[in-house]
Coordinates of N, CA and C and ligand atoms in Angstrom, one line a residue:
M1008 N 15.5 -77.9 7.1 CA 16.8 -77.2 7.5 C 16.5 -75.8 7.9
N1009 N 17.1 -75.4 9.0 CA 17.1 -74.0 9.4 C 18.3 -73.3 8.8
A1010 N 18.1 -72.4 7.9 CA 19.3 -71.7 7.2 C 19.6 -70.5 8.1
R1011 N 20.9 -70.4 8.4 CA 21.4 -69.2 9.1 C 22.0 -68.2 8.0
I1012 N 21.6 -67.0 8.1 CA 22.1 -66.0 7.2 C 22.9 -64.9 7.9
N1013 N 24.2 -64.8 7.6 CA 25.1 -63.9 8.2 C 25.6 -62.9 7.2
P1014 N 25.0 -61.7 7.2 CA 25.5 -60.7 6.3 C 26.9 -60.2 6.6
S1015 N 27.7 -60.0 5.6 CA 29.1 -59.5 5.8 C 29.1 -58.0 5.8
I1016 N 29.5 -57.4 6.9 CA 29.5 -55.9 6.9 C 30.7 -55.3 6.1
L1017 N 31.5 -56.2 5.5 CA 32.5 -55.7 4.5 C 31.8 -54.9 3.4
A1018 N 30.5 -55.2 3.2 CA 29.7 -54.6 2.1 C 28.8 -53.4 2.7
A1019 N 29.0 -53.2 4.0 CA 28.2 -52.1 4.6 C 28.9 -50.7 4.3
D1020 N 28.2 -49.7 4.7 CA 28.9 -48.3 4.6 C 29.8 -48.1 5.8
F1021 N 31.1 -48.0 5.6 CA 32.0 -48.0 6.7 C 31.9 -46.7 7.6
A1022 N 31.1 -45.7 7.1 CA 30.9 -44.5 7.9 C 29.6 -44.6 8.7
N1023 N 28.8 -45.8 8.5 CA 27.5 -45.9 9.1 C 27.3 -47.3 9.6
F1024 N 28.2 -47.9 10.4 CA 28.0 -49.2 10.8 C 26.8 -49.4 11.7
E1025 N 26.6 -48.4 12.6 CA 25.4 -48.5 13.5 C 24.1 -48.6 12.7
R1026 N 24.0 -47.7 11.8 CA 22.8 -47.7 10.9 C 22.7 -49.1 10.2
D1027 N 23.8 -49.5 9.6 CA 23.7 -50.7 8.7 C 23.5 -52.0 9.6
L1028 N 24.1 -52.0 10.8 CA 23.8 -53.2 11.7 C 22.4 -53.2 12.0
G1029 N 21.8 -52.0 12.2 CA 20.3 -52.0 12.5 C 19.5 -52.5 11.4
R1030 N 20.0 -52.4 10.2 CA 19.2 -52.9 9.0 C 19.3 -54.4 8.9
I1031 N 20.2 -55.1 9.6 CA 20.3 -56.5 9.5 C 19.9 -57.2 10.8
S1032 N 19.0 -56.6 11.5 CA 18.5 -57.1 12.8 C 17.8 -58.5 12.6
S1033 N 17.3 -58.8 11.4 CA 16.6 -60.1 11.2 C 17.6 -61.2 10.9
A1034 N 18.9 -60.9 10.8 CA 19.9 -61.9 10.5 C 20.3 -62.7 11.7
D1035 N 20.9 -63.8 11.5 CA 21.4 -64.7 12.6 C 22.6 -64.1 13.3
A1036 N 23.5 -63.5 12.5 CA 24.7 -62.9 13.0 C 25.2 -61.9 12.0
A1037 N 26.1 -61.0 12.4 CA 26.8 -60.2 11.5 C 28.2 -60.8 11.3
H1038 N 28.6 -61.0 10.1 CA 29.9 -61.6 9.7 C 30.9 -60.4 9.6
V1039 N 32.0 -60.5 10.4 CA 33.0 -59.4 10.4 C 34.3 -60.0 9.9
D1040 N 34.7 -59.5 8.8 CA 35.9 -59.9 8.1 C 37.2 -59.2 8.6
V1041 N 37.9 -59.8 9.4 CA 39.2 -59.2 10.0 C 40.3 -59.6 9.1
M1042 N 40.9 -58.6 8.4 CA 42.0 -58.8 7.5 C 43.2 -58.0 7.9
D1043 N 44.4 -58.6 7.8 CA 45.6 -58.0 8.3 C 46.6 -57.5 7.3
N1044 N 46.3 -57.6 6.0 CA 47.2 -57.2 5.0 C 48.4 -58.1 4.8
H1045 N 48.4 -59.3 5.5 CA 49.5 -60.2 5.4 C 49.0 -61.6 4.9
F1046 N 48.0 -62.1 5.7 CA 47.4 -63.4 5.2 C 46.6 -63.1 4.0
V1047 N 46.0 -62.0 3.8 CA 45.3 -61.6 2.6 C 45.8 -60.1 2.2
P1048 N 45.7 -59.8 1.0 CA 46.2 -58.4 0.6 C 45.2 -57.3 0.8
N1049 N 44.6 -57.3 2.0 CA 43.6 -56.2 2.3 C 43.6 -56.0 3.8
L1050 N 43.2 -54.8 4.2 CA 43.3 -54.5 5.6 C 41.9 -53.9 6.0
T1051 N 41.3 -54.5 7.1 CA 40.0 -54.0 7.5 C 39.9 -53.6 8.9
F1052 N 39.3 -54.5 9.8 CA 39.0 -54.1 11.2 C 40.1 -54.6 12.2
G1053 N 40.5 -53.8 13.1 CA 41.3 -54.2 14.2 C 40.5 -54.4 15.5
Q1054 N 41.2 -54.7 16.5 CA 40.5 -55.1 17.8 C 39.6 -54.0 18.4
P1055 N 40.1 -52.7 18.4 CA 39.2 -51.7 19.0 C 37.9 -51.5 18.2
M1056 N 38.0 -51.7 16.9 CA 36.9 -51.6 16.0 C 35.9 -52.7 16.3
V1057 N 36.4 -53.9 16.4 CA 35.5 -55.1 16.7 C 34.9 -54.9 18.0
E1058 N 35.6 -54.5 19.0 CA 35.1 -54.3 20.3 C 33.9 -53.3 20.3
R1059 N 34.0 -52.3 19.6 CA 32.9 -51.3 19.5 C 31.7 -51.8 18.8
L1060 N 32.0 -52.6 17.7 CA 30.9 -53.2 16.9 C 30.1 -54.2 17.8
Q1061 N 30.9 -54.9 18.6 CA 30.2 -55.9 19.6 C 29.3 -55.1 20.5
E1062 N 29.7 -53.9 20.9 CA 28.8 -53.2 21.9 C 27.5 -52.7 21.2
I1063 N 27.6 -52.3 20.0 CA 26.4 -51.7 19.3 C 25.6 -52.6 18.5
S1064 N 26.1 -53.8 18.2 CA 25.4 -54.7 17.2 C 24.1 -55.3 17.8
P1065 N 23.0 -55.3 17.1 CA 21.7 -55.9 17.6 C 21.8 -57.4 17.4
V1066 N 22.7 -57.9 16.6 CA 22.9 -59.4 16.4 C 24.3 -59.8 16.8
P1067 N 24.4 -61.1 17.1 CA 25.7 -61.6 17.5 C 26.8 -61.4 16.4
L1068 N 28.1 -61.4 16.8 CA 29.1 -61.2 15.8 C 29.8 -62.6 15.5
D1069 N 29.9 -62.8 14.2 CA 30.6 -64.0 13.6 C 31.9 -63.5 13.0
L1070 N 33.0 -63.7 13.7 CA 34.3 -63.1 13.2 C 35.0 -64.1 12.3
H1071 N 35.4 -63.6 11.2 CA 36.2 -64.4 10.2 C 37.6 -63.7 10.2
L1072 N 38.6 -64.4 10.9 CA 39.9 -63.9 11.0 C 40.8 -64.3 9.8
M1073 N 41.0 -63.4 8.9 CA 42.0 -63.7 7.8 C 43.3 -63.0 8.1
I1074 N 43.9 -63.6 9.1 CA 45.1 -63.0 9.7 C 46.2 -64.1 9.9
K1075 N 47.5 -63.7 9.9 CA 48.6 -64.5 10.2 C 48.6 -64.7 11.7
D1076 N 49.2 -65.8 12.2 CA 49.4 -66.0 13.6 C 48.1 -65.9 14.4
P1077 N 47.0 -66.6 14.0 CA 45.8 -66.6 14.9 C 46.0 -67.1 16.3
D1078 N 47.0 -68.0 16.4 CA 47.3 -68.6 17.7 C 47.6 -67.5 18.7
R1079 N 48.2 -66.4 18.2 CA 48.5 -65.2 19.1 C 47.3 -64.3 19.3
W1080 N 46.5 -64.1 18.2 CA 45.5 -63.0 18.3 C 44.1 -63.5 18.5
A1081 N 43.7 -64.6 18.1 CA 42.3 -65.0 18.1 C 41.7 -65.1 19.5
P1082 N 42.5 -65.5 20.6 CA 41.9 -65.5 21.9 C 41.4 -64.2 22.4
E1083 N 42.2 -63.1 22.0 CA 41.8 -61.8 22.4 C 40.5 -61.3 21.8
F1084 N 40.2 -61.8 20.6 CA 38.9 -61.5 20.0 C 37.8 -62.2 20.7
A1085 N 38.1 -63.5 21.1 CA 37.1 -64.3 21.8 C 36.7 -63.6 23.1
E1086 N 37.7 -63.0 23.7 CA 37.4 -62.4 25.0 C 36.4 -61.2 25.0
M1087 N 36.2 -60.7 23.8 CA 35.3 -59.5 23.6 C 33.8 -60.0 23.8
G1088 N 33.6 -61.3 23.9 CA 32.2 -61.7 24.0 C 31.5 -62.0 22.7
V1089 N 32.3 -62.1 21.6 CA 31.6 -62.3 20.3 C 31.1 -63.8 20.3
F1090 N 30.1 -64.0 19.3 CA 29.4 -65.3 19.2 C 30.4 -66.4 18.7
S1091 N 31.1 -66.0 17.7 CA 32.0 -67.1 17.1 C 33.3 -66.5 16.5
V1092 N 34.3 -67.2 16.6 CA 35.6 -66.8 16.0 C 36.1 -67.9 15.1
T1093 N 36.3 -67.6 13.8 CA 36.8 -68.5 12.8 C 38.2 -68.1 12.3
F1094 N 39.1 -69.0 12.4 CA 40.5 -68.7 11.9 C 40.8 -69.6 10.8
H1095 N 41.9 -69.3 10.0 CA 42.2 -70.1 8.9 C 43.2 -71.3 9.2
A1096 N 42.9 -72.5 8.7 CA 43.7 -73.6 8.9 C 45.1 -73.4 8.4
E1097 N 45.2 -72.6 7.3 CA 46.5 -72.3 6.6 C 47.4 -71.5 7.5
A1098 N 46.8 -70.8 8.4 CA 47.6 -69.8 9.2 C 47.9 -70.3 10.6
A1099 N 47.2 -71.3 11.1 CA 47.3 -71.7 12.5 C 48.4 -72.7 12.7
T1100 N 49.1 -72.6 13.9 CA 50.1 -73.6 14.2 C 49.6 -74.7 15.0
S1101 N 48.7 -74.4 16.0 CA 48.1 -75.4 16.9 C 46.6 -75.2 16.9
P1102 N 45.9 -75.7 15.8 CA 44.5 -75.4 15.7 C 43.6 -76.0 16.8
V1103 N 44.0 -77.1 17.3 CA 43.1 -77.8 18.3 C 43.3 -77.0 19.7
T1104 N 44.5 -76.7 20.0 CA 44.7 -75.9 21.2 C 44.0 -74.6 21.1
L1105 N 44.1 -74.0 20.0 CA 43.4 -72.7 19.8 C 41.9 -72.8 19.9
A1106 N 41.3 -73.8 19.3 CA 39.9 -74.0 19.4 C 39.5 -74.1 20.8
K1107 N 40.3 -74.8 21.6 CA 40.0 -75.0 23.0 C 40.0 -73.6 23.8
K1108 N 41.0 -72.8 23.4 CA 41.1 -71.5 24.0 C 39.9 -70.6 23.7
L1109 N 39.4 -70.7 22.5 CA 38.3 -69.9 22.0 C 37.0 -70.3 22.8
R1110 N 36.8 -71.6 22.9 CA 35.6 -72.2 23.6 C 35.7 -71.8 25.1
E1111 N 36.9 -71.9 25.7 CA 37.0 -71.5 27.1 C 36.6 -70.0 27.3
R1112 N 36.8 -69.2 26.3 CA 36.5 -67.8 26.4 C 35.1 -67.5 26.0
G1113 N 34.3 -68.6 25.7 CA 32.9 -68.4 25.5 C 32.4 -68.3 24.1
A1114 N 33.4 -68.4 23.1 CA 33.0 -68.2 21.7 C 32.9 -69.6 21.0
R1115 N 32.1 -69.7 20.0 CA 32.1 -70.9 19.2 C 33.4 -70.9 18.4
A1116 N 34.0 -72.0 18.2 CA 35.3 -72.1 17.5 C 35.1 -72.6 16.0
G1117 N 35.6 -71.8 15.1 CA 35.5 -72.1 13.7 C 36.8 -72.2 13.0
I1118 N 36.9 -73.1 12.0 CA 38.1 -73.2 11.2 C 37.7 -73.1 9.7
A1119 N 38.5 -72.3 9.0 CA 38.2 -71.9 7.6 C 39.3 -72.5 6.7
I1120 N 38.8 -72.9 5.5 CA 39.8 -73.4 4.5 C 39.6 -72.7 3.2
N1121 N 40.8 -72.3 2.6 CA 40.8 -71.6 1.3 C 40.4 -72.5 0.2
P1122 N 40.0 -72.0 -1.0 CA 39.7 -72.9 -2.1 C 40.7 -73.9 -2.4
S1123 N 42.0 -73.6 -2.3 CA 43.0 -74.6 -2.7 C 43.4 -75.6 -1.6
T1124 N 42.8 -75.4 -0.4 CA 43.1 -76.3 0.7 C 42.1 -77.5 0.7
P1125 N 42.6 -78.7 0.7 CA 41.7 -79.8 0.7 C 41.1 -80.1 2.1
L1126 N 39.9 -80.8 2.0 CA 39.2 -81.1 3.2 C 40.1 -81.9 4.2
S1127 N 41.0 -82.7 3.6 CA 41.8 -83.6 4.4 C 42.6 -82.8 5.4
A1128 N 42.9 -81.5 5.2 CA 43.6 -80.7 6.1 C 42.9 -80.5 7.5
V1129 N 41.6 -80.6 7.5 CA 40.9 -80.4 8.7 C 40.1 -81.7 9.2
E1130 N 40.1 -82.7 8.4 CA 39.3 -83.9 8.6 C 39.4 -84.4 10.1
E1131 N 40.6 -84.6 10.5 CA 40.8 -85.3 11.8 C 40.5 -84.4 13.0
I1132 N 40.6 -83.1 12.8 CA 40.4 -82.1 13.9 C 39.0 -81.6 13.9
L1133 N 38.2 -81.9 13.0 CA 36.8 -81.4 12.9 C 36.0 -81.5 14.2
P1134 N 36.1 -82.6 15.0 CA 35.3 -82.7 16.2 C 35.6 -81.6 17.2
H1135 N 36.7 -80.9 17.1 CA 37.1 -79.9 18.0 C 36.5 -78.5 17.7
F1136 N 35.7 -78.5 16.5 CA 35.2 -77.2 16.1 C 33.7 -77.2 16.0
D1137 N 33.1 -76.0 16.2 CA 31.7 -75.8 16.1 C 31.3 -75.4 14.7
Q1138 N 32.2 -75.0 13.9 CA 31.9 -74.5 12.5 C 33.1 -74.8 11.6
L1139 N 32.8 -75.2 10.4 CA 33.8 -75.3 9.3 C 33.3 -74.3 8.2
L1140 N 34.3 -73.4 7.9 CA 34.0 -72.4 6.8 C 34.7 -72.9 5.5
I1141 N 33.9 -73.2 4.5 CA 34.5 -73.5 3.2 C 34.4 -72.3 2.3
M1142 N 35.6 -71.7 2.0 CA 35.6 -70.5 1.2 C 35.2 -70.8 -0.2
T1143 N 34.2 -70.0 -0.7 CA 33.8 -70.1 -2.1 C 34.3 -69.0 -3.0
V1144 N 35.3 -68.2 -2.5 CA 36.1 -67.3 -3.3 C 37.4 -67.3 -2.6
E1145 N 38.4 -66.7 -3.3 CA 39.7 -66.5 -2.6 C 39.5 -65.4 -1.6
P1146 N 40.0 -65.6 -0.3 CA 39.7 -64.6 0.7 C 40.4 -63.3 0.4
G1147 N 39.8 -62.2 0.8 CA 40.4 -60.9 0.7 C 39.5 -59.8 0.3
F1148 N 38.5 -60.1 -0.6 CA 37.6 -59.0 -1.1 C 36.2 -59.5 -1.2
G1149 N 35.3 -58.6 -1.1 CA 33.9 -58.9 -1.4 C 33.6 -58.7 -2.9
G1150 N 32.4 -59.1 -3.3 CA 32.0 -58.9 -4.6 C 32.6 -59.8 -5.7
Q1151 N 33.2 -60.9 -5.3 CA 33.8 -61.9 -6.3 C 32.7 -62.9 -6.7
S1152 N 33.1 -63.7 -7.7 CA 32.1 -64.7 -8.2 C 32.3 -66.0 -7.4
F1153 N 31.1 -66.6 -7.1 CA 31.0 -67.9 -6.4 C 31.7 -69.0 -7.2
M1154 N 32.5 -69.8 -6.5 CA 33.2 -70.9 -7.1 C 32.4 -72.2 -6.9
A1155 N 31.7 -72.5 -8.0 CA 30.8 -73.7 -7.9 C 31.6 -75.0 -7.8
D1156 N 32.9 -74.9 -8.2 CA 33.8 -76.1 -8.1 C 34.2 -76.4 -6.7
M1157 N 33.7 -75.6 -5.7 CA 33.9 -76.0 -4.3 C 32.8 -77.0 -3.8
M1158 N 31.8 -77.2 -4.6 CA 30.6 -78.0 -4.2 C 30.9 -79.4 -3.8
P1159 N 31.8 -80.1 -4.5 CA 32.2 -81.5 -4.1 C 32.9 -81.5 -2.7
K1160 N 33.7 -80.5 -2.5 CA 34.3 -80.4 -1.1 C 33.3 -80.2 0.0
L1161 N 32.3 -79.3 -0.3 CA 31.3 -79.0 0.6 C 30.4 -80.3 0.9
A1162 N 30.1 -81.0 -0.2 CA 29.3 -82.2 0.0 C 30.1 -83.3 0.8
R1163 N 31.4 -83.3 0.6 CA 32.2 -84.3 1.3 C 32.3 -83.9 2.8
A1164 N 32.3 -82.6 3.1 CA 32.3 -82.1 4.5 C 31.0 -82.5 5.1
D1165 N 29.9 -82.3 4.4 CA 28.6 -82.6 5.0 C 28.5 -84.1 5.3
A1166 N 29.0 -85.0 4.3 CA 29.0 -86.4 4.6 C 29.8 -86.8 5.8
L1167 N 31.0 -86.1 5.9 CA 31.9 -86.4 7.0 C 31.3 -86.1 8.3
R1168 N 30.6 -85.0 8.5 CA 30.1 -84.6 9.8 C 28.9 -85.5 10.1
R1169 N 28.1 -85.9 9.1 CA 27.0 -86.8 9.3 C 27.5 -88.2 9.8
S1170 N 28.5 -88.7 9.1 CA 29.0 -90.0 9.4 C 29.6 -90.1 10.8
H1171 N 30.1 -88.9 11.3 CA 30.7 -88.9 12.7 C 29.7 -88.4 13.7
G1172 N 28.5 -88.1 13.2 CA 27.5 -87.6 14.2 C 27.9 -86.2 14.8
L1173 N 28.6 -85.4 14.0 CA 29.0 -84.1 14.5 C 27.9 -83.0 14.3
E1174 N 27.9 -82.0 15.2 CA 26.9 -80.9 15.1 C 27.6 -79.7 14.4
T1175 N 28.7 -79.9 13.8 CA 29.5 -78.8 13.2 C 28.6 -78.1 12.2
W1176 N 28.6 -76.8 12.3 CA 27.9 -76.0 11.2 C 28.8 -75.9 10.0
L1177 N 28.2 -75.9 8.9 CA 28.9 -75.7 7.6 C 28.6 -74.4 7.0
Q1178 N 29.6 -73.5 7.0 CA 29.4 -72.2 6.5 C 30.1 -72.0 5.1
V1179 N 29.4 -71.3 4.2 CA 30.0 -70.9 3.0 C 30.1 -69.4 2.9
D1180 N 31.2 -68.9 2.3 CA 31.5 -67.5 2.3 C 32.1 -67.1 0.9
G1181 N 31.4 -66.2 0.2 CA 32.0 -65.6 -1.0 C 31.0 -65.9 -2.2
G1182 N 30.5 -64.8 -2.8 CA 29.6 -64.9 -3.9 C 28.3 -65.5 -3.7
I1183 N 27.8 -65.6 -2.4 CA 26.5 -66.1 -2.1 C 25.4 -65.1 -2.5
S1184 N 24.5 -65.5 -3.3 CA 23.4 -64.6 -3.7 C 22.1 -65.5 -4.0
L1185 N 21.1 -64.8 -4.5 CA 19.9 -65.6 -4.8 C 20.2 -66.6 -6.0
D1186 N 21.2 -66.3 -6.7 CA 21.6 -67.2 -7.8 C 22.4 -68.4 -7.4
T1187 N 23.0 -68.3 -6.2 CA 24.0 -69.4 -5.9 C 23.6 -70.1 -4.5
I1188 N 22.7 -69.5 -3.7 CA 22.5 -70.1 -2.4 C 21.9 -71.4 -2.4
E1189 N 21.0 -71.7 -3.4 CA 20.4 -73.0 -3.5 C 21.4 -74.1 -3.7
L1190 N 22.3 -73.8 -4.6 CA 23.4 -74.8 -4.9 C 24.2 -75.2 -3.7
A1191 N 24.6 -74.1 -2.9 CA 25.3 -74.3 -1.7 C 24.5 -75.1 -0.7
A1192 N 23.2 -74.7 -0.5 CA 22.4 -75.4 0.4 C 22.2 -76.9 0.1
S1193 N 22.0 -77.1 -1.2 CA 21.7 -78.5 -1.6 C 23.0 -79.4 -1.5
N1194 N 24.1 -78.8 -1.4 CA 25.4 -79.5 -1.1 C 25.7 -79.6 0.3
G1195 N 24.9 -79.1 1.2 CA 25.1 -79.3 2.7 C 25.4 -78.1 3.5
A1196 N 25.5 -76.9 2.9 CA 25.8 -75.7 3.7 C 24.5 -75.4 4.5
D1197 N 24.7 -74.9 5.8 CA 23.6 -74.5 6.6 C 23.7 -73.0 7.1
T1198 N 24.9 -72.4 6.9 CA 25.2 -71.1 7.4 C 25.8 -70.3 6.2
F1199 N 25.2 -69.2 5.9 CA 25.5 -68.5 4.6 C 26.0 -67.1 4.9
V1200 N 27.2 -66.8 4.4 CA 27.6 -65.4 4.5 C 27.3 -64.7 3.2
A1201 N 26.8 -63.5 3.3 CA 26.5 -62.8 2.0 C 26.7 -61.3 2.3
G1202 N 27.6 -60.7 1.5 CA 27.9 -59.3 1.7 C 27.2 -58.4 0.7
S1203 N 27.7 -58.4 -0.6 CA 27.1 -57.6 -1.6 C 25.6 -57.9 -1.8
A1204 N 25.3 -59.2 -1.8 CA 23.9 -59.5 -2.1 C 22.9 -58.9 -1.0
V1205 N 23.3 -58.8 0.2 CA 22.5 -58.2 1.2 C 22.4 -56.7 1.2
F1206 N 23.6 -56.1 1.1 CA 23.6 -54.6 1.2 C 23.4 -53.9 -0.1
R1207 N 23.3 -54.7 -1.2 CA 23.0 -54.1 -2.5 C 21.6 -53.6 -2.6
G1208 N 20.7 -54.4 -2.0 CA 19.3 -54.0 -2.0 C 18.8 -53.6 -0.6
D1209 N 17.5 -53.9 -0.3 CA 17.0 -53.7 1.0 C 17.5 -54.9 1.9
P1210 N 18.3 -54.6 2.9 CA 18.9 -55.8 3.6 C 17.9 -56.7 4.2
G1211 N 16.8 -56.2 4.8 CA 15.8 -57.0 5.4 C 15.1 -58.0 4.4
E1212 N 14.8 -57.4 3.3 CA 14.2 -58.2 2.2 C 15.1 -59.2 1.7
Q1213 N 16.4 -58.8 1.5 CA 17.4 -59.8 1.0 C 17.6 -60.9 1.9
I1214 N 17.7 -60.6 3.2 CA 17.9 -61.7 4.2 C 16.8 -62.7 4.1
A1215 N 15.5 -62.2 4.1 CA 14.4 -63.1 4.0 C 14.4 -63.9 2.7
A1216 N 14.7 -63.3 1.6 CA 14.7 -64.0 0.3 C 15.8 -65.1 0.3
L1217 N 17.0 -64.8 0.8 CA 18.1 -65.7 0.9 C 17.7 -66.9 1.8
R1218 N 17.1 -66.6 2.9 CA 16.7 -67.7 3.9 C 15.7 -68.6 3.3
A1219 N 14.7 -68.0 2.6 CA 13.7 -68.8 2.0 C 14.2 -69.7 0.9
A1220 N 15.1 -69.2 0.1 CA 15.7 -69.9 -1.0 C 16.6 -71.1 -0.5
A1221 N 17.3 -70.8 0.6 CA 18.2 -71.9 1.1 C 17.3 -73.0 1.7
E1222 N 16.2 -72.6 2.4 CA 15.4 -73.6 3.1 C 14.6 -74.4 2.1
A1223 N 14.3 -73.9 0.9 CA 13.5 -74.6 -0.1 C 14.4 -75.5 -0.9
A1224 N 15.7 -75.4 -0.8 CA 16.6 -76.2 -1.7 C 16.5 -77.6 -1.3
P1225 N 16.4 -78.5 -2.3 CA 16.4 -79.9 -2.0 C 17.8 -80.4 -1.7
H1226 N 17.9 -81.3 -0.8 CA 19.3 -81.8 -0.5 C 19.7 -82.8 -1.6
A1227 N 20.9 -82.5 -2.0 CA 21.4 -83.3 -3.2 C 21.9 -84.7 -2.9
H1228 N 22.1 -85.0 -1.6 CA 22.7 -86.3 -1.3 C 21.8 -87.1 -0.3
Ligands
DX5_1665 C1 36.0 -62.4 1.5 C2 35.2 -62.3 2.8 C3 33.7 -62.4 2.6 C4 33.1 -61.3 1.8 C5 31.9 -61.8 1.0 O1 37.3 -62.6 1.9 O2 35.5 -63.4 3.6 O3 33.0 -62.5 3.8 O4 32.7 -60.2 2.5 O5 31.4 -60.9 0.2 P1 30.4 -61.2 -1.0 O6 29.2 -61.8 -0.4 O7 30.2 -59.9 -1.7 O8 31.1 -62.2 -1.9
ZN1666 ZN1 34.3 -63.7 5.4

């Protein structure tokens, strides 16, 4: 398995994004948590900010939109030339139409589900997406504890994509560290978001260690 490691810049120094993006140049993508203070109780990056990050980042941007009304806003983010745009199933009105719009604008289309949202909410629409994000914390903040009780849902998502022959990437986000990444990998995740674990230490070393741990994990199923 090729593990993709996407550091979350929510854990970077907000006064030094250019420096911190330079420190994660060995990552597969930079995960950018867009929060609107309505879908989640926190406020982070708006469009002008993401536009500028896209210009200076040495790695592609993986946007995680924790916003209300993604049907209205997500296409504008896709137009910036970012690598992927993931919106929440709980917030979208017409997810399949929106996925199509994102792909038309050149971005990979992702759909995210909160810990309390069952896999059945996205099961039938999964073929329209390039990525499924299974949240392993409640969205809103970095530095929270990994929810190991999401592993059965992750394993079922992995089984689902295999049985349908889908190429959908399975992303996990929240509490991913050297202590938890093997468990997530063995349950089928292939794309790992890590904020505090990467920026707490030397980012380059942390990325390499996380990648090695994920790739060494035995598949549980
Ligand atoms: C939480 C965000 C995460 C967050 C992860 O709402 O979606 O991307 O930055 O942070 P850590 O890795 O510290 O749990
Ligand atoms: Zn995120």
